[in-house]
Amino acid sequence: MKRPDEFFRFYRDKMLCLDAKPNTAHRVLAKLEEKGKLTAVVTQNIDGLHQAAGSRKVLELHGSVLRNYCEKCRKFHAVEDIVNSTGVPACACGGRIKPDVVLYEEGLDQNTLQEAVRVISEADMLIIGGTSLAVYPAAGLIDYYQGNRLVLVNKTPTQRDTEADLVITGSIGEVFSQLDLHD
């Protein structure tokens, strides 16, 4: 808010990776959903790669760089409106265009958070992958899981490993590439 020019320079340079492609983990999750074995993906990622891989039920806790809106008139704008602008991107109404992502000191979308709590609390198996479980409030969502098959996949140990039924140390992409998804 204090230095929007600096923010948008950083945002364009470091946070917009529009040429990124889904990896094996994204594709495996989409395939599991297609087979009816996955209810939803709850993610902190803001890149839209789960949807690009084919996942339909994606709960983006921190929003998406692919969605942007005018802070004044609330009109939505494509990511290209930010990419193709210079300085602080502006809407035709004169308002500032803001990425639909959760920035520091902003709260999570309550509807998305409530839906994440619902799907996690109803899951019979919960697979948590590619996260240190250190960033709250997202890390606290594990507390809503009531099932008895908790799987943690991460490159490094997490503070919740002792609660898991299965802990796999490694890259989620490498681990998921070894899964046999044939019936």
Tab-separated table of C-alpha atoms in Angstrom:
chain	number	residue	atom	x	y	z
A	1	MET	CA	0.000	0.000	0.000
A	2	LYS	CA	2.843	2.394	0.810
A	3	ARG	CA	4.991	1.612	-2.250
A	4	PRO	CA	2.738	0.203	-4.975
A	5	ASP	CA	5.241	0.889	-7.792
A	6	GLU	CA	7.843	-1.211	-6.000
A	7	PHE	CA	5.294	-3.934	-5.230
A	8	PHE	CA	4.158	-4.281	-8.845
A	9	ARG	CA	7.746	-4.321	-10.123
A	10	PHE	CA	8.505	-7.178	-7.701
A	11	TYR	CA	5.187	-8.897	-8.480
A	12	ARG	CA	5.780	-8.887	-12.244
A	13	ASP	CA	9.419	-9.995	-11.895
A	14	LYS	CA	9.125	-12.647	-9.171
A	15	MET	CA	5.552	-13.833	-8.761
A	16	LEU	CA	4.239	-14.111	-12.306
A	17	CYS	CA	5.608	-17.280	-13.888
A	18	LEU	CA	3.071	-17.653	-16.659
A	19	ASP	CA	5.215	-20.079	-18.650
A	20	ALA	CA	5.252	-22.621	-15.780
A	21	LYS	CA	3.690	-25.995	-16.568
A	22	PRO	CA	2.057	-28.557	-14.260
A	23	ASN	CA	4.431	-31.168	-12.874
A	24	THR	CA	3.881	-34.850	-12.144
A	25	ALA	CA	2.237	-34.147	-8.789
A	26	HIS	CA	-0.307	-31.793	-10.376
A	27	ARG	CA	-1.113	-34.378	-13.075
A	28	VAL	CA	-1.422	-37.279	-10.608
A	29	LEU	CA	-3.822	-35.325	-8.401
A	30	ALA	CA	-5.964	-34.469	-11.441
A	31	LYS	CA	-5.973	-38.151	-12.442
A	32	LEU	CA	-7.009	-39.220	-8.922
A	33	GLU	CA	-9.882	-36.729	-9.033
A	34	GLU	CA	-10.902	-37.995	-12.472
A	35	LYS	CA	-11.003	-41.548	-11.081
A	36	GLY	CA	-13.206	-40.416	-8.168
A	37	LYS	CA	-10.503	-41.057	-5.573
A	38	LEU	CA	-9.845	-37.411	-4.711
A	39	THR	CA	-12.480	-35.000	-3.456
A	40	ALA	CA	-10.519	-31.747	-3.577
A	41	VAL	CA	-7.108	-30.145	-3.673
A	42	VAL	CA	-6.482	-27.588	-0.949
A	43	THR	CA	-3.474	-25.507	-1.939
A	44	GLN	CA	-1.447	-22.519	-0.840
A	45	ASN	CA	-0.120	-22.169	-4.393
A	46	ILE	CA	-1.252	-19.147	-6.392
A	47	ASP	CA	-0.132	-20.291	-9.842
A	48	GLY	CA	-3.217	-22.081	-11.248
A	49	LEU	CA	-1.176	-25.184	-12.133
A	50	HIS	CA	-3.615	-27.601	-10.479
A	51	GLN	CA	-6.375	-26.392	-12.800
A	52	ALA	CA	-4.005	-26.436	-15.783
A	53	ALA	CA	-3.352	-30.118	-15.017
A	54	GLY	CA	-7.091	-30.832	-15.038
A	55	SER	CA	-8.144	-30.633	-11.387
A	56	ARG	CA	-11.653	-29.242	-11.064
A	57	LYS	CA	-12.162	-28.850	-7.295
A	58	VAL	CA	-9.250	-26.670	-6.207
A	59	LEU	CA	-9.462	-24.576	-3.058
A	60	GLU	CA	-6.853	-21.844	-3.416
A	61	LEU	CA	-6.254	-20.614	0.127
A	62	HIS	CA	-4.010	-17.778	-1.019
A	63	GLY	CA	-5.883	-16.895	-4.225
A	64	SER	CA	-4.515	-16.891	-7.759
A	65	VAL	CA	-2.298	-14.642	-9.865
A	66	LEU	CA	-4.603	-15.482	-12.771
A	67	ARG	CA	-7.423	-13.439	-11.215
A	68	ASN	CA	-7.205	-9.706	-10.657
A	69	TYR	CA	-9.785	-7.108	-9.769
A	70	CYS	CA	-10.258	-3.360	-9.545
A	71	GLU	CA	-10.268	-2.169	-5.959
A	72	LYS	CA	-12.743	0.587	-6.885
A	73	CYS	CA	-15.392	-0.960	-9.182
A	74	ARG	CA	-14.571	-4.672	-8.461
A	75	LYS	CA	-14.373	-5.518	-12.188
A	76	PHE	CA	-12.217	-8.594	-12.829
A	77	HIS	CA	-9.171	-8.339	-15.072
A	78	ALA	CA	-7.024	-10.948	-16.796
A	79	VAL	CA	-3.438	-11.460	-15.659
A	80	GLU	CA	-2.343	-9.956	-18.985
A	81	ASP	CA	-3.763	-6.617	-17.819
A	82	ILE	CA	-1.041	-6.579	-15.159
A	83	VAL	CA	1.673	-8.082	-17.360
A	84	ASN	CA	1.063	-5.590	-20.175
A	85	SER	CA	0.904	-2.543	-17.927
A	86	THR	CA	3.689	-0.505	-16.415
A	87	GLY	CA	3.799	0.957	-12.948
A	88	VAL	CA	0.613	0.471	-10.985
A	89	PRO	CA	-2.038	-1.166	-13.210
A	90	ALA	CA	-5.259	0.828	-13.443
A	91	CYS	CA	-8.807	0.000	-14.442
A	92	ALA	CA	-10.746	2.130	-16.929
A	93	CYS	CA	-12.638	3.537	-13.918
A	94	GLY	CA	-9.365	4.842	-12.478
A	95	GLY	CA	-9.132	2.299	-9.664
A	96	ARG	CA	-6.057	0.199	-8.977
A	97	ILE	CA	-6.045	-3.404	-10.241
A	98	LYS	CA	-5.037	-5.795	-7.454
A	99	PRO	CA	-4.008	-9.422	-7.831
A	100	ASP	CA	-6.550	-11.762	-6.215
A	101	VAL	CA	-3.872	-13.149	-3.908
A	102	VAL	CA	-3.560	-12.958	-0.146
A	103	LEU	CA	-0.773	-10.562	0.719
A	104	TYR	CA	0.920	-10.229	4.107
A	105	GLU	CA	-1.436	-9.005	6.808
A	106	GLU	CA	-4.513	-9.874	4.708
A	107	GLY	CA	-6.942	-12.554	5.828
A	108	LEU	CA	-7.851	-15.669	3.880
A	109	ASP	CA	-11.157	-15.813	2.021
A	110	GLN	CA	-13.561	-17.195	4.632
A	111	ASN	CA	-15.679	-19.165	2.132
A	112	THR	CA	-12.612	-20.934	0.761
A	113	LEU	CA	-11.324	-21.601	4.260
A	114	GLN	CA	-14.677	-23.008	5.423
A	115	GLU	CA	-14.875	-25.288	2.393
A	116	ALA	CA	-11.312	-26.487	3.041
A	117	VAL	CA	-12.227	-27.296	6.644
A	118	ARG	CA	-15.313	-29.169	5.423
A	119	VAL	CA	-13.523	-31.353	2.854
A	120	ILE	CA	-10.643	-32.083	5.225
A	121	SER	CA	-12.958	-33.001	8.101
A	122	GLU	CA	-14.930	-35.362	5.829
A	123	ALA	CA	-11.875	-37.042	4.233
A	124	ASP	CA	-11.166	-40.689	4.980
A	125	MET	CA	-7.546	-40.185	3.876
A	126	LEU	CA	-5.564	-36.966	3.896
A	127	ILE	CA	-2.421	-36.595	1.827
A	128	ILE	CA	-0.387	-33.501	2.635
A	129	GLY	CA	2.454	-32.881	0.246
A	130	GLY	CA	5.102	-30.366	-0.551
A	131	THR	CA	4.716	-28.226	2.559
A	132	SER	CA	6.668	-27.785	5.761
A	133	LEU	CA	3.400	-27.281	7.679
A	134	ALA	CA	4.890	-24.123	9.157
A	135	VAL	CA	2.716	-21.394	7.576
A	136	TYR	CA	-0.472	-20.662	9.471
A	137	PRO	CA	-3.407	-20.654	9.253
A	138	ALA	CA	-3.039	-23.223	6.441
A	139	ALA	CA	-0.813	-25.492	8.554
A	140	GLY	CA	-3.559	-25.680	11.180
A	141	LEU	CA	-6.047	-27.238	8.756
A	142	ILE	CA	-4.570	-30.657	9.557
A	143	ASP	CA	-6.279	-30.371	12.958
A	144	TYR	CA	-9.685	-30.748	11.267
A	145	TYR	CA	-8.830	-34.171	9.842
A	146	GLN	CA	-10.767	-36.872	11.697
A	147	GLY	CA	-9.791	-39.926	9.660
A	148	ASN	CA	-7.104	-42.460	10.410
A	149	ARG	CA	-4.981	-42.433	7.257
A	150	LEU	CA	-2.731	-39.377	7.304
A	151	VAL	CA	0.084	-39.294	4.759
A	152	LEU	CA	2.811	-36.630	4.754
A	153	VAL	CA	5.095	-36.216	1.737
A	154	ASN	CA	7.776	-33.556	2.001
A	155	LYS	CA	11.471	-33.087	1.205
A	156	THR	CA	12.244	-32.412	4.861
A	157	PRO	CA	10.693	-33.534	8.147
A	158	THR	CA	7.727	-31.559	9.500
A	159	GLN	CA	6.641	-30.856	13.046
A	160	ARG	CA	3.597	-33.099	12.465
A	161	ASP	CA	5.418	-36.250	11.242
A	162	THR	CA	4.754	-38.136	14.484
A	163	GLU	CA	0.995	-37.839	13.897
A	164	ALA	CA	1.116	-39.364	10.425
A	165	ASP	CA	0.385	-42.967	9.528
A	166	LEU	CA	2.875	-42.711	6.678
A	167	VAL	CA	5.721	-40.239	6.204
A	168	ILE	CA	7.579	-40.129	2.896
A	169	THR	CA	10.638	-37.920	2.705
A	170	GLY	CA	11.180	-36.757	-0.839
A	171	SER	CA	9.936	-34.512	-3.590
A	172	ILE	CA	6.200	-34.914	-4.080
A	173	GLY	CA	6.733	-34.967	-7.851
A	174	GLU	CA	9.237	-37.817	-7.594
A	175	VAL	CA	7.080	-39.741	-5.115
A	176	PHE	CA	3.904	-39.354	-7.191
A	177	SER	CA	5.726	-40.349	-10.399
A	178	GLN	CA	6.137	-43.811	-8.843
A	179	LEU	CA	2.403	-44.341	-8.281
A	180	ASP	CA	0.602	-46.872	-10.455
A	181	LEU	CA	-2.754	-45.282	-11.289
A	182	HIS	CA	-4.080	-48.150	-13.358
A	183	ASP	CA	-7.199	-49.863	-12.021
